[in-house]
């Protein structure tokens, strides 16, 4: 997960984190979400056993509220658990 200069979050997956970060910083894909929101900062990453698991996690996190994403970034499992039990309308 990247935090962009405008304080938005970008969630994605890659097989090579270092290379992908370089691509974001160098604006290699001008149509990418981050291209107009530089600089970006890596705030969370997680490794998975398969691409399928990584994609499932990416899709799940993209659907989370900002507060829930920030609890994940902080490693605040108690708060994350509370937000996980709430309906989306309360996030």
mmCIF file of C-alpha atoms in Angstrom:
data_model
loop_
_atom_site.group_PDB
_atom_site.id
_atom_site.type_symbol
_atom_site.label_atom_id
_atom_site.label_comp_id
_atom_site.label_asym_id
_atom_site.label_seq_id
_atom_site.Cartn_x
_atom_site.Cartn_y
_atom_site.Cartn_z
ATOM 1 C CA UNK A 1 0.000 0.000 0.000
ATOM 2 C CA UNK A 2 1.333 3.386 -0.972
ATOM 3 C CA UNK A 3 0.426 6.716 0.558
ATOM 4 C CA UNK A 4 0.322 9.393 -2.113
ATOM 5 C CA UNK A 5 1.223 13.072 -1.821
ATOM 6 C CA UNK A 6 -2.493 13.952 -1.726
ATOM 7 C CA UNK A 7 -2.922 11.539 1.243
ATOM 8 C CA UNK A 8 -4.853 8.996 -0.821
ATOM 9 C CA UNK A 9 -3.876 5.322 -0.742
ATOM 10 C CA UNK A 10 -2.906 3.103 -3.652
ATOM 11 C CA UNK A 11 -3.314 -0.643 -3.218
ATOM 12 C CA UNK A 12 -1.698 -3.018 -5.674
ATOM 13 C CA UNK A 13 0.250 -6.225 -6.047
ATOM 14 C CA UNK A 14 3.557 -7.114 -7.618
ATOM 15 C CA UNK A 15 6.133 -9.881 -7.852
ATOM 16 C CA UNK A 16 8.976 -7.372 -7.380
ATOM 17 C CA UNK A 17 8.246 -4.641 -4.832
ATOM 18 C CA UNK A 18 11.483 -2.721 -5.316
ATOM 19 C CA UNK A 19 11.072 -2.583 -9.087
ATOM 20 C CA UNK A 20 7.416 -1.573 -8.833
ATOM 21 C CA UNK A 21 8.223 1.236 -6.405
ATOM 22 C CA UNK A 22 10.863 2.510 -8.826
ATOM 23 C CA UNK A 23 8.255 2.458 -11.616
ATOM 24 C CA UNK A 24 5.871 4.539 -9.509
ATOM 25 C CA UNK A 25 8.579 7.040 -8.521
ATOM 26 C CA UNK A 26 9.768 7.400 -12.119
ATOM 27 C CA UNK A 27 6.188 7.766 -13.427
ATOM 28 C CA UNK A 28 6.782 4.959 -15.928
ATOM 29 C CA UNK A 29 3.022 4.485 -16.430
ATOM 30 C CA UNK A 30 1.506 7.972 -16.892
ATOM 31 C CA UNK A 31 -2.058 6.608 -16.678
ATOM 32 C CA UNK A 32 -1.394 4.975 -13.293
ATOM 33 C CA UNK A 33 -3.312 6.324 -10.278
ATOM 34 C CA UNK A 34 -0.085 7.439 -8.606
ATOM 35 C CA UNK A 35 1.365 9.307 -11.607
ATOM 36 C CA UNK A 36 -0.306 12.596 -10.649
ATOM 37 C CA UNK A 37 0.021 11.982 -6.903
ATOM 38 C CA UNK A 38 3.796 11.790 -6.485
ATOM 39 C CA UNK A 39 5.745 11.359 -4.367
ATOM 40 C CA UNK A 40 4.470 8.113 -2.895
ATOM 41 C CA UNK A 41 5.582 6.321 0.265
ATOM 42 C CA UNK A 42 5.363 2.601 0.980
ATOM 43 C CA UNK A 43 3.290 2.275 4.154
ATOM 44 C CA UNK A 44 2.331 -1.421 4.158
ATOM 45 C CA UNK A 45 3.330 -4.602 2.368
ATOM 46 C CA UNK A 46 2.633 -8.266 2.848
ATOM 47 C CA UNK A 47 3.914 -11.382 1.133
ATOM 48 C CA UNK A 48 1.635 -14.152 -0.114
ATOM 49 C CA UNK A 49 2.217 -17.724 -1.211
ATOM 50 C CA UNK A 50 0.409 -17.202 -4.522
ATOM 51 C CA UNK A 51 -0.783 -14.481 -6.890
ATOM 52 C CA UNK A 52 -4.350 -15.580 -6.267
ATOM 53 C CA UNK A 53 -4.007 -14.871 -2.535
ATOM 54 C CA UNK A 54 -2.373 -11.511 -3.240
ATOM 55 C CA UNK A 55 -5.157 -10.508 -5.648
ATOM 56 C CA UNK A 56 -7.850 -11.561 -3.168
ATOM 57 C CA UNK A 57 -6.210 -9.453 -0.451
ATOM 58 C CA UNK A 58 -5.820 -6.478 -2.805
ATOM 59 C CA UNK A 59 -9.503 -6.586 -3.707
ATOM 60 C CA UNK A 60 -10.524 -6.899 -0.075
ATOM 61 C CA UNK A 61 -8.390 -3.988 1.137
ATOM 62 C CA UNK A 62 -9.513 -1.750 -1.739
ATOM 63 C CA UNK A 63 -13.054 -2.098 -0.404
ATOM 64 C CA UNK A 64 -12.111 -1.010 3.123
ATOM 65 C CA UNK A 65 -12.716 2.402 4.635
ATOM 66 C CA UNK A 66 -9.814 4.777 5.123
ATOM 67 C CA UNK A 67 -9.934 4.204 8.901
ATOM 68 C CA UNK A 68 -9.667 0.466 8.454
ATOM 69 C CA UNK A 69 -6.719 0.840 6.045
ATOM 70 C CA UNK A 70 -4.962 3.112 8.530
ATOM 71 C CA UNK A 71 -5.478 0.594 11.338
ATOM 72 C CA UNK A 72 -3.841 -2.036 9.103
ATOM 73 C CA UNK A 73 -0.923 0.292 8.347
ATOM 74 C CA UNK A 74 -0.392 0.908 12.080
ATOM 75 C CA UNK A 75 -0.701 -2.782 12.889
ATOM 76 C CA UNK A 76 -3.529 -1.858 15.264
ATOM 77 C CA UNK A 77 -5.263 -5.231 15.266
ATOM 78 C CA UNK A 78 -7.741 -4.262 17.991
ATOM 79 C CA UNK A 79 -9.077 -1.280 16.035
ATOM 80 C CA UNK A 80 -8.985 -3.255 12.790
ATOM 81 C CA UNK A 81 -11.104 -5.934 14.437
ATOM 82 C CA UNK A 82 -13.623 -3.335 15.612
ATOM 83 C CA UNK A 83 -13.952 -1.872 12.115
ATOM 84 C CA UNK A 84 -14.245 -5.362 10.641
ATOM 85 C CA UNK A 85 -17.328 -5.984 12.785
ATOM 86 C CA UNK A 86 -19.054 -2.756 11.729
ATOM 87 C CA UNK A 87 -21.183 -2.298 8.661
ATOM 88 C CA UNK A 88 -19.662 -0.149 5.902
ATOM 89 C CA UNK A 89 -22.053 2.706 6.590
ATOM 90 C CA UNK A 90 -20.448 3.217 10.019
ATOM 91 C CA UNK A 91 -16.793 3.233 8.846
#
